[in-house]
Amino acid sequence: MKIVLRNNLILITTDFETLNVSWMKDFLNHHSRGMLFLPKAVLVFRNETLKDVREKFLYQLSEYHALKHDFSHDFFLRSMLKYGTQPIKIELNELENPEIVKVKLYAYNKGTVLISLSTPNSWVINYLRSQLEIYIERGTDSSLVIDVSEYKAKARLERALNKRHILHYQIQYTYDNHFMSKLYSDFANFSFGDLCKDSKNEENVHFYTILECPIGATQDALKKSYKKLTKVYHPDKIFHETPHMIKHYTHKFQLLQEAYTALRVVS
């Protein structure tokens, strides 16, 4: 484990085994609402209501780190506590072979979706909770019932499901060929077909997700969203950023163009 105190965050680099020790998982479970999942890392923002939980975690972290490196943790703990308002980033020091997590999607109707894991996985559940918290009706350690009666909730669900890698887990979503037709039954003029077999329709679903629009959205809605997003992700907007960010924005900009070209109707 390596801990670096930066001006804007506490950076913890560790292995996946340490990430799953009880006191670490307890801290992260408490902060599931304020946690951002990044490539092979999680970023935890400060929550004033969980101040005691955070201080307890920093104490346990300092004690664990000191034990591993055989030094007194008191001074190091005081240093970490001075960073009490900063986010905590917990990063894997190496990317392990991905473990597949199977997740089944089921639509009761156009307004309610059940997400169920084949086996309990707190990391995947916490990710889904962090993305869909305001729409969760009820849940367990292996399932969530989501209220998607509003179109913005459906769009949020689509964005959440578009992410397939959480830390070293690879998520495999499965659903029957009635899932999409139930979920988007309002769009009667949209042909869904058998989505389990028709790769073209699956591609169209992906295009709607890129444009952050519900499936079957009008041409005006697609155009409006396309214009808004291309302004945000145009590479010229980040001229002074790092090459990595320029590459990311350029790729996103290209995806937006591809999606809009595929879905627009040329008169």
PDB file of C-alpha atoms in Angstrom:
ATOM      1  CA  MET A   1       0.000   0.000   0.000  1.00  0.00           C
ATOM      2  CA  LYS A   2       1.100   3.540  -0.796  1.00  0.00           C
ATOM      3  CA  ILE A   3      -0.497   6.710   0.578  1.00  0.00           C
ATOM      4  CA  VAL A   4       0.200  10.146  -0.899  1.00  0.00           C
ATOM      5  CA  LEU A   5      -1.191  13.365   0.588  1.00  0.00           C
ATOM      6  CA  ARG A   6      -1.799  15.812  -2.235  1.00  0.00           C
ATOM      7  CA  ASN A   7      -3.163  19.343  -2.124  1.00  0.00           C
ATOM      8  CA  ASN A   8      -6.517  18.277  -3.540  1.00  0.00           C
ATOM      9  CA  LEU A   9      -6.928  14.661  -2.344  1.00  0.00           C
ATOM     10  CA  ILE A  10      -5.657  11.679  -0.390  1.00  0.00           C
ATOM     11  CA  LEU A  11      -4.386   9.062  -2.855  1.00  0.00           C
ATOM     12  CA  ILE A  12      -4.324   5.449  -1.668  1.00  0.00           C
ATOM     13  CA  THR A  13      -2.765   2.893  -3.999  1.00  0.00           C
ATOM     14  CA  THR A  14      -3.337  -0.693  -2.960  1.00  0.00           C
ATOM     15  CA  ASP A  15      -4.269  -4.180  -4.155  1.00  0.00           C
ATOM     16  CA  PHE A  16      -7.735  -5.639  -4.524  1.00  0.00           C
ATOM     17  CA  GLU A  17      -7.340  -7.847  -1.458  1.00  0.00           C
ATOM     18  CA  THR A  18      -6.866  -4.785   0.771  1.00  0.00           C
ATOM     19  CA  LEU A  19      -9.769  -3.087  -0.960  1.00  0.00           C
ATOM     20  CA  ASN A  20     -11.953  -5.902   0.385  1.00  0.00           C
ATOM     21  CA  VAL A  21     -10.884  -5.898   4.055  1.00  0.00           C
ATOM     22  CA  SER A  22     -13.840  -5.277   6.363  1.00  0.00           C
ATOM     23  CA  TRP A  23     -12.982  -1.736   7.546  1.00  0.00           C
ATOM     24  CA  MET A  24     -12.277  -0.569   3.984  1.00  0.00           C
ATOM     25  CA  LYS A  25     -15.544  -2.014   2.627  1.00  0.00           C
ATOM     26  CA  ASP A  26     -17.474  -0.613   5.591  1.00  0.00           C
ATOM     27  CA  PHE A  27     -16.194   2.901   4.805  1.00  0.00           C
ATOM     28  CA  LEU A  28     -17.027   2.581   1.108  1.00  0.00           C
ATOM     29  CA  ASN A  29     -20.466   1.121   1.775  1.00  0.00           C
ATOM     30  CA  HIS A  30     -21.308   4.152   3.912  1.00  0.00           C
ATOM     31  CA  HIS A  31     -20.315   6.451   1.036  1.00  0.00           C
ATOM     32  CA  SER A  32     -22.037   4.616  -1.820  1.00  0.00           C
ATOM     33  CA  ARG A  33     -24.076   7.738  -2.648  1.00  0.00           C
ATOM     34  CA  GLY A  34     -21.023   9.979  -2.903  1.00  0.00           C
ATOM     35  CA  MET A  35     -18.663   7.684  -4.748  1.00  0.00           C
ATOM     36  CA  LEU A  36     -17.400   8.111  -8.302  1.00  0.00           C
ATOM     37  CA  PHE A  37     -16.154   5.020 -10.145  1.00  0.00           C
ATOM     38  CA  LEU A  38     -13.094   5.650 -12.323  1.00  0.00           C
ATOM     39  CA  PRO A  39     -10.934   3.257 -14.376  1.00  0.00           C
ATOM     40  CA  LYS A  40      -9.525   0.823 -11.738  1.00  0.00           C
ATOM     41  CA  ALA A  41     -10.294   3.308  -8.935  1.00  0.00           C
ATOM     42  CA  VAL A  42     -13.004   4.905  -6.797  1.00  0.00           C
ATOM     43  CA  LEU A  43     -13.180   8.546  -5.692  1.00  0.00           C
ATOM     44  CA  VAL A  44     -14.963   9.225  -2.386  1.00  0.00           C
ATOM     45  CA  PHE A  45     -16.191  12.753  -1.691  1.00  0.00           C
ATOM     46  CA  ARG A  46     -16.588  14.164   1.785  1.00  0.00           C
ATOM     47  CA  ASN A  47     -19.985  13.847   3.428  1.00  0.00           C
ATOM     48  CA  GLU A  48     -20.382  16.049   6.512  1.00  0.00           C
ATOM     49  CA  THR A  49     -22.953  13.674   7.999  1.00  0.00           C
ATOM     50  CA  LEU A  50     -20.369  10.869   7.856  1.00  0.00           C
ATOM     51  CA  LYS A  51     -17.526  12.799   9.518  1.00  0.00           C
ATOM     52  CA  ASP A  52     -17.100  10.219  12.301  1.00  0.00           C
ATOM     53  CA  VAL A  53     -17.045   7.352   9.773  1.00  0.00           C
ATOM     54  CA  ARG A  54     -14.329   9.152   7.783  1.00  0.00           C
ATOM     55  CA  GLU A  55     -12.166   9.823  10.864  1.00  0.00           C
ATOM     56  CA  LYS A  56     -12.504   6.216  11.992  1.00  0.00           C
ATOM     57  CA  PHE A  57     -11.471   5.061   8.514  1.00  0.00           C
ATOM     58  CA  LEU A  58      -8.392   7.339   8.480  1.00  0.00           C
ATOM     59  CA  TYR A  59      -7.380   5.982  11.899  1.00  0.00           C
ATOM     60  CA  GLN A  60      -7.724   2.363  10.704  1.00  0.00           C
ATOM     61  CA  LEU A  61      -5.934   3.194   7.456  1.00  0.00           C
ATOM     62  CA  SER A  62      -3.032   4.827   9.259  1.00  0.00           C
ATOM     63  CA  GLU A  63      -2.779   1.947  11.740  1.00  0.00           C
ATOM     64  CA  TYR A  64      -2.877  -0.641   8.935  1.00  0.00           C
ATOM     65  CA  HIS A  65      -0.253   1.257   6.914  1.00  0.00           C
ATOM     66  CA  ALA A  66       2.023   1.687   9.943  1.00  0.00           C
ATOM     67  CA  LEU A  67       1.799  -2.008  10.804  1.00  0.00           C
ATOM     68  CA  LYS A  68       2.766  -2.959   7.249  1.00  0.00           C
ATOM     69  CA  HIS A  69       5.785  -0.626   7.314  1.00  0.00           C
ATOM     70  CA  ASP A  70       6.672  -0.993  11.005  1.00  0.00           C
ATOM     71  CA  PHE A  71       6.442   2.630  12.208  1.00  0.00           C
ATOM     72  CA  SER A  72       4.298   4.644  14.625  1.00  0.00           C
ATOM     73  CA  HIS A  73       1.165   5.895  12.962  1.00  0.00           C
ATOM     74  CA  ASP A  74       0.352   8.863  15.277  1.00  0.00           C
ATOM     75  CA  PHE A  75       2.215  11.498  13.274  1.00  0.00           C
ATOM     76  CA  PHE A  76       0.955  10.151   9.955  1.00  0.00           C
ATOM     77  CA  LEU A  77      -2.605  10.094  11.288  1.00  0.00           C
ATOM     78  CA  ARG A  78      -2.406  13.775  12.324  1.00  0.00           C
ATOM     79  CA  SER A  79      -1.189  14.624   8.831  1.00  0.00           C
ATOM     80  CA  MET A  80      -4.087  12.780   7.180  1.00  0.00           C
ATOM     81  CA  LEU A  81      -6.658  14.387   9.457  1.00  0.00           C
ATOM     82  CA  LYS A  82      -5.508  17.795   8.213  1.00  0.00           C
ATOM     83  CA  TYR A  83      -6.844  16.732   4.802  1.00  0.00           C
ATOM     84  CA  GLY A  84     -10.297  16.164   6.262  1.00  0.00           C
ATOM     85  CA  THR A  85     -12.126  18.154   3.568  1.00  0.00           C
ATOM     86  CA  GLN A  86     -10.395  16.552   0.584  1.00  0.00           C
ATOM     87  CA  PRO A  87     -11.686  13.621  -1.505  1.00  0.00           C
ATOM     88  CA  ILE A  88     -10.133  10.189  -1.023  1.00  0.00           C
ATOM     89  CA  LYS A  89      -9.077   8.313  -4.143  1.00  0.00           C
ATOM     90  CA  ILE A  90      -8.511   4.568  -3.745  1.00  0.00           C
ATOM     91  CA  GLU A  91      -6.701   3.121  -6.730  1.00  0.00           C
ATOM     92  CA  LEU A  92      -5.655  -0.402  -7.665  1.00  0.00           C
ATOM     93  CA  ASN A  93      -1.905  -0.674  -8.127  1.00  0.00           C
ATOM     94  CA  GLU A  94      -2.381  -3.171 -10.939  1.00  0.00           C
ATOM     95  CA  LEU A  95      -5.270  -4.335 -13.060  1.00  0.00           C
ATOM     96  CA  GLU A  96      -6.031  -7.955 -12.271  1.00  0.00           C
ATOM     97  CA  ASN A  97      -7.687 -10.390 -14.658  1.00  0.00           C
ATOM     98  CA  PRO A  98     -11.321  -9.310 -14.935  1.00  0.00           C
ATOM     99  CA  GLU A  99     -13.914 -11.313 -13.026  1.00  0.00           C
ATOM    100  CA  ILE A 100     -17.257 -11.652 -14.811  1.00  0.00           C
ATOM    101  CA  VAL A 101     -20.385 -10.584 -12.920  1.00  0.00           C
ATOM    102  CA  LYS A 102     -23.683 -11.572 -14.521  1.00  0.00           C
ATOM    103  CA  VAL A 103     -26.537  -9.109 -14.104  1.00  0.00           C
ATOM    104  CA  LYS A 104     -30.088  -9.793 -15.291  1.00  0.00           C
ATOM    105  CA  LEU A 105     -32.459  -7.008 -16.331  1.00  0.00           C
ATOM    106  CA  TYR A 106     -36.218  -7.490 -16.189  1.00  0.00           C
ATOM    107  CA  ALA A 107     -38.949  -4.952 -16.971  1.00  0.00           C
ATOM    108  CA  TYR A 108     -42.193  -5.463 -15.039  1.00  0.00           C
ATOM    109  CA  ASN A 109     -43.687  -2.725 -17.198  1.00  0.00           C
ATOM    110  CA  LYS A 110     -42.634   0.582 -18.784  1.00  0.00           C
ATOM    111  CA  GLY A 111     -42.100   2.160 -15.368  1.00  0.00           C
ATOM    112  CA  THR A 112     -40.349  -0.480 -13.247  1.00  0.00           C
ATOM    113  CA  VAL A 113     -37.118  -2.422 -13.800  1.00  0.00           C
ATOM    114  CA  LEU A 114     -35.577  -5.177 -11.694  1.00  0.00           C
ATOM    115  CA  ILE A 115     -31.778  -5.469 -11.691  1.00  0.00           C
ATOM    116  CA  SER A 116     -30.561  -8.719 -10.144  1.00  0.00           C
ATOM    117  CA  LEU A 117     -27.058 -10.169  -9.717  1.00  0.00           C
ATOM    118  CA  SER A 118     -26.445 -13.883 -10.031  1.00  0.00           C
ATOM    119  CA  THR A 119     -24.315 -13.652  -6.872  1.00  0.00           C
ATOM    120  CA  PRO A 120     -24.059 -10.754  -4.363  1.00  0.00           C
ATOM    121  CA  ASN A 121     -21.352  -8.232  -5.242  1.00  0.00           C
ATOM    122  CA  SER A 122     -21.097  -5.079  -3.139  1.00  0.00           C
ATOM    123  CA  TRP A 123     -18.915  -3.256  -5.675  1.00  0.00           C
ATOM    124  CA  VAL A 124     -21.345  -3.631  -8.563  1.00  0.00           C
ATOM    125  CA  ILE A 125     -24.348  -2.885  -6.335  1.00  0.00           C
ATOM    126  CA  ASN A 126     -22.631   0.221  -4.940  1.00  0.00           C
ATOM    127  CA  TYR A 127     -21.868   1.399  -8.459  1.00  0.00           C
ATOM    128  CA  LEU A 128     -25.508   0.980  -9.498  1.00  0.00           C
ATOM    129  CA  ARG A 129     -26.681   2.680  -6.305  1.00  0.00           C
ATOM    130  CA  SER A 130     -24.357   5.630  -6.906  1.00  0.00           C
ATOM    131  CA  GLN A 131     -25.788   6.073 -10.406  1.00  0.00           C
ATOM    132  CA  LEU A 132     -29.471   5.377  -9.733  1.00  0.00           C
ATOM    133  CA  GLU A 133     -29.998   6.264  -6.057  1.00  0.00           C
ATOM    134  CA  ILE A 134     -32.884   8.717  -6.494  1.00  0.00           C
ATOM    135  CA  TYR A 135     -34.792   6.196  -8.624  1.00  0.00           C
ATOM    136  CA  ILE A 136     -34.344   3.127  -6.380  1.00  0.00           C
ATOM    137  CA  GLU A 137     -37.609   1.918  -4.861  1.00  0.00           C
ATOM    138  CA  ARG A 138     -36.100  -0.925  -2.842  1.00  0.00           C
ATOM    139  CA  GLY A 139     -33.056  -3.169  -2.892  1.00  0.00           C
ATOM    140  CA  THR A 140     -30.979  -5.934  -1.343  1.00  0.00           C
ATOM    141  CA  ASP A 141     -27.305  -6.898  -1.551  1.00  0.00           C
ATOM    142  CA  SER A 142     -27.983  -8.557  -4.918  1.00  0.00           C
ATOM    143  CA  SER A 143     -30.953  -6.739  -6.462  1.00  0.00           C
ATOM    144  CA  LEU A 144     -32.483  -3.315  -7.064  1.00  0.00           C
ATOM    145  CA  VAL A 145     -35.956  -2.249  -8.168  1.00  0.00           C
ATOM    146  CA  ILE A 146     -35.772   0.968 -10.204  1.00  0.00           C
ATOM    147  CA  ASP A 147     -38.539   3.471 -10.934  1.00  0.00           C
ATOM    148  CA  VAL A 148     -38.053   4.505 -14.568  1.00  0.00           C
ATOM    149  CA  SER A 149     -41.473   6.025 -15.168  1.00  0.00           C
ATOM    150  CA  GLU A 150     -39.835   9.301 -16.250  1.00  0.00           C
ATOM    151  CA  TYR A 151     -37.818   9.491 -19.463  1.00  0.00           C
ATOM    152  CA  LYS A 152     -34.879  11.098 -17.676  1.00  0.00           C
ATOM    153  CA  ALA A 153     -34.796   8.043 -15.384  1.00  0.00           C
ATOM    154  CA  LYS A 154     -34.618   5.764 -18.425  1.00  0.00           C
ATOM    155  CA  ALA A 155     -31.788   7.869 -19.854  1.00  0.00           C
ATOM    156  CA  ARG A 156     -29.980   7.641 -16.511  1.00  0.00           C
ATOM    157  CA  LEU A 157     -30.424   3.863 -16.473  1.00  0.00           C
ATOM    158  CA  GLU A 158     -29.046   3.607 -20.023  1.00  0.00           C
ATOM    159  CA  ARG A 159     -25.950   5.593 -19.063  1.00  0.00           C
ATOM    160  CA  ALA A 160     -25.385   3.465 -15.972  1.00  0.00           C
ATOM    161  CA  LEU A 161     -25.685   0.201 -17.920  1.00  0.00           C
ATOM    162  CA  ASN A 162     -23.344   1.499 -20.608  1.00  0.00           C
ATOM    163  CA  LYS A 163     -20.419   1.131 -18.203  1.00  0.00           C
ATOM    164  CA  ARG A 164     -19.288  -2.497 -18.224  1.00  0.00           C
ATOM    165  CA  HIS A 165     -16.109  -2.426 -16.097  1.00  0.00           C
ATOM    166  CA  ILE A 166     -16.043  -1.727 -12.345  1.00  0.00           C
ATOM    167  CA  LEU A 167     -12.554  -2.004 -10.837  1.00  0.00           C
ATOM    168  CA  HIS A 168     -11.508  -5.486 -11.994  1.00  0.00           C
ATOM    169  CA  TYR A 169     -15.073  -6.716 -12.563  1.00  0.00           C
ATOM    170  CA  GLN A 170     -16.565  -7.098 -16.026  1.00  0.00           C
ATOM    171  CA  ILE A 171     -20.360  -6.834 -16.029  1.00  0.00           C
ATOM    172  CA  GLN A 172     -22.418  -8.936 -18.422  1.00  0.00           C
ATOM    173  CA  TYR A 173     -26.007  -7.714 -18.741  1.00  0.00           C
ATOM    174  CA  THR A 174     -28.659 -10.097 -20.016  1.00  0.00           C
ATOM    175  CA  TYR A 175     -32.350  -9.531 -20.799  1.00  0.00           C
ATOM    176  CA  ASP A 176     -35.112 -11.201 -22.780  1.00  0.00           C
ATOM    177  CA  ASN A 177     -36.479  -9.909 -26.071  1.00  0.00           C
ATOM    178  CA  HIS A 178     -39.459  -8.306 -24.281  1.00  0.00           C
ATOM    179  CA  PHE A 179     -37.333  -6.060 -22.084  1.00  0.00           C
ATOM    180  CA  MET A 180     -36.931  -3.112 -24.448  1.00  0.00           C
ATOM    181  CA  SER A 181     -40.459  -3.303 -25.858  1.00  0.00           C
ATOM    182  CA  LYS A 182     -41.905  -3.160 -22.320  1.00  0.00           C
ATOM    183  CA  LEU A 183     -39.579  -0.394 -21.212  1.00  0.00           C
ATOM    184  CA  TYR A 184     -40.272   1.809 -24.238  1.00  0.00           C
ATOM    185  CA  SER A 185     -43.841   0.822 -25.016  1.00  0.00           C
ATOM    186  CA  ASP A 186     -44.726   4.520 -25.397  1.00  0.00           C
ATOM    187  CA  PHE A 187     -42.793   4.560 -28.658  1.00  0.00           C
ATOM    188  CA  ALA A 188     -45.172   2.340 -30.602  1.00  0.00           C
ATOM    189  CA  ASN A 189     -43.733   3.393 -33.963  1.00  0.00           C
ATOM    190  CA  PHE A 190     -40.277   2.161 -33.041  1.00  0.00           C
ATOM    191  CA  SER A 191     -39.501  -1.394 -34.172  1.00  0.00           C
ATOM    192  CA  PHE A 192     -37.575  -3.283 -31.509  1.00  0.00           C
ATOM    193  CA  GLY A 193     -37.571  -6.786 -32.969  1.00  0.00           C
ATOM    194  CA  ASP A 194     -35.687  -9.516 -31.193  1.00  0.00           C
ATOM    195  CA  LEU A 195     -32.964  -7.541 -29.407  1.00  0.00           C
ATOM    196  CA  CYS A 196     -31.222 -10.689 -28.282  1.00  0.00           C
ATOM    197  CA  LYS A 197     -30.431 -11.550 -31.892  1.00  0.00           C
ATOM    198  CA  ASP A 198     -30.628  -8.319 -33.887  1.00  0.00           C
ATOM    199  CA  SER A 199     -27.241  -6.599 -33.600  1.00  0.00           C
ATOM    200  CA  LYS A 200     -28.444  -3.622 -35.667  1.00  0.00           C
ATOM    201  CA  ASN A 201     -31.091  -2.712 -33.092  1.00  0.00           C
ATOM    202  CA  GLU A 202     -28.578  -3.104 -30.282  1.00  0.00           C
ATOM    203  CA  GLU A 203     -26.333  -0.682 -32.126  1.00  0.00           C
ATOM    204  CA  ASN A 204     -29.194   1.828 -32.376  1.00  0.00           C
ATOM    205  CA  VAL A 205     -29.805   1.540 -28.635  1.00  0.00           C
ATOM    206  CA  HIS A 206     -26.138   2.397 -28.127  1.00  0.00           C
ATOM    207  CA  PHE A 207     -26.472   5.461 -30.388  1.00  0.00           C
ATOM    208  CA  TYR A 208     -29.408   6.786 -28.341  1.00  0.00           C
ATOM    209  CA  THR A 209     -27.320   6.318 -25.196  1.00  0.00           C
ATOM    210  CA  ILE A 210     -24.410   8.279 -26.675  1.00  0.00           C
ATOM    211  CA  LEU A 211     -26.768  11.157 -27.503  1.00  0.00           C
ATOM    212  CA  GLU A 212     -28.301  10.904 -23.991  1.00  0.00           C
ATOM    213  CA  CYS A 213     -31.817  10.555 -25.420  1.00  0.00           C
ATOM    214  CA  PRO A 214     -34.544   7.981 -24.743  1.00  0.00           C
ATOM    215  CA  ILE A 215     -35.006   5.370 -27.458  1.00  0.00           C
ATOM    216  CA  GLY A 216     -37.412   6.599 -30.100  1.00  0.00           C
ATOM    217  CA  ALA A 217     -36.765  10.280 -29.322  1.00  0.00           C
ATOM    218  CA  THR A 218     -37.941  12.777 -31.943  1.00  0.00           C
ATOM    219  CA  GLN A 219     -35.610  14.215 -34.551  1.00  0.00           C
ATOM    220  CA  ASP A 220     -35.832  17.608 -32.845  1.00  0.00           C
ATOM    221  CA  ALA A 221     -34.788  16.082 -29.507  1.00  0.00           C
ATOM    222  CA  LEU A 222     -31.868  14.246 -31.142  1.00  0.00           C
ATOM    223  CA  LYS A 223     -30.702  17.398 -32.904  1.00  0.00           C
ATOM    224  CA  LYS A 224     -30.962  19.520 -29.751  1.00  0.00           C
ATOM    225  CA  SER A 225     -28.999  17.002 -27.665  1.00  0.00           C
ATOM    226  CA  TYR A 226     -26.406  16.541 -30.407  1.00  0.00           C
ATOM    227  CA  LYS A 227     -25.747  20.293 -30.636  1.00  0.00           C
ATOM    228  CA  LYS A 228     -25.511  20.645 -26.859  1.00  0.00           C
ATOM    229  CA  LEU A 229     -23.096  17.726 -26.429  1.00  0.00           C
ATOM    230  CA  THR A 230     -20.850  18.630 -29.385  1.00  0.00           C
ATOM    231  CA  LYS A 231     -20.361  22.068 -27.837  1.00  0.00           C
ATOM    232  CA  VAL A 232     -19.300  20.442 -24.578  1.00  0.00           C
ATOM    233  CA  TYR A 233     -17.017  17.794 -26.099  1.00  0.00           C
ATOM    234  CA  HIS A 234     -15.499  19.694 -29.008  1.00  0.00           C
ATOM    235  CA  PRO A 235     -11.682  19.158 -28.794  1.00  0.00           C
ATOM    236  CA  ASP A 236     -11.080  22.894 -29.233  1.00  0.00           C
ATOM    237  CA  LYS A 237     -12.721  23.450 -25.848  1.00  0.00           C
ATOM    238  CA  ILE A 238      -9.822  21.756 -24.046  1.00  0.00           C
ATOM    239  CA  PHE A 239      -6.874  23.149 -25.965  1.00  0.00           C
ATOM    240  CA  HIS A 240      -4.791  23.570 -22.812  1.00  0.00           C
ATOM    241  CA  GLU A 241      -5.622  20.188 -21.265  1.00  0.00           C
ATOM    242  CA  THR A 242      -3.449  17.061 -21.186  1.00  0.00           C
ATOM    243  CA  PRO A 243      -3.064  14.856 -24.300  1.00  0.00           C
ATOM    244  CA  HIS A 244      -5.088  12.143 -22.544  1.00  0.00           C
ATOM    245  CA  MET A 245      -8.067  14.472 -22.080  1.00  0.00           C
ATOM    246  CA  ILE A 246      -7.821  15.740 -25.656  1.00  0.00           C
ATOM    247  CA  LYS A 247      -7.906  12.141 -26.884  1.00  0.00           C
ATOM    248  CA  HIS A 248     -10.941  11.407 -24.673  1.00  0.00           C
ATOM    249  CA  TYR A 249     -12.877  14.459 -25.880  1.00  0.00           C
ATOM    250  CA  THR A 250     -11.965  13.767 -29.517  1.00  0.00           C
ATOM    251  CA  HIS A 251     -13.223  10.189 -29.227  1.00  0.00           C
ATOM    252  CA  LYS A 252     -16.469  11.344 -27.573  1.00  0.00           C
ATOM    253  CA  PHE A 253     -16.945  13.995 -30.279  1.00  0.00           C
ATOM    254  CA  GLN A 254     -16.485  11.367 -32.999  1.00  0.00           C
ATOM    255  CA  LEU A 255     -19.004   9.051 -31.300  1.00  0.00           C
ATOM    256  CA  LEU A 256     -21.564  11.861 -31.182  1.00  0.00           C
ATOM    257  CA  GLN A 257     -21.153  12.490 -34.901  1.00  0.00           C
ATOM    258  CA  GLU A 258     -21.455   8.777 -35.670  1.00  0.00           C
ATOM    259  CA  ALA A 259     -24.587   8.381 -33.512  1.00  0.00           C
ATOM    260  CA  TYR A 260     -26.338  11.442 -34.925  1.00  0.00           C
ATOM    261  CA  THR A 261     -25.538  10.440 -38.511  1.00  0.00           C
ATOM    262  CA  ALA A 262     -26.973   6.962 -37.870  1.00  0.00           C
ATOM    263  CA  LEU A 263     -30.212   8.153 -36.260  1.00  0.00           C
ATOM    264  CA  ARG A 264     -31.138  11.313 -38.109  1.00  0.00           C
ATOM    265  CA  VAL A 265     -33.656  11.232 -40.913  1.00  0.00           C
ATOM    266  CA  VAL A 266     -32.434  13.096 -43.994  1.00  0.00           C
ATOM    267  CA  SER A 267     -35.307  14.784 -45.835  1.00  0.00           C
TER     268      SER A 267
END
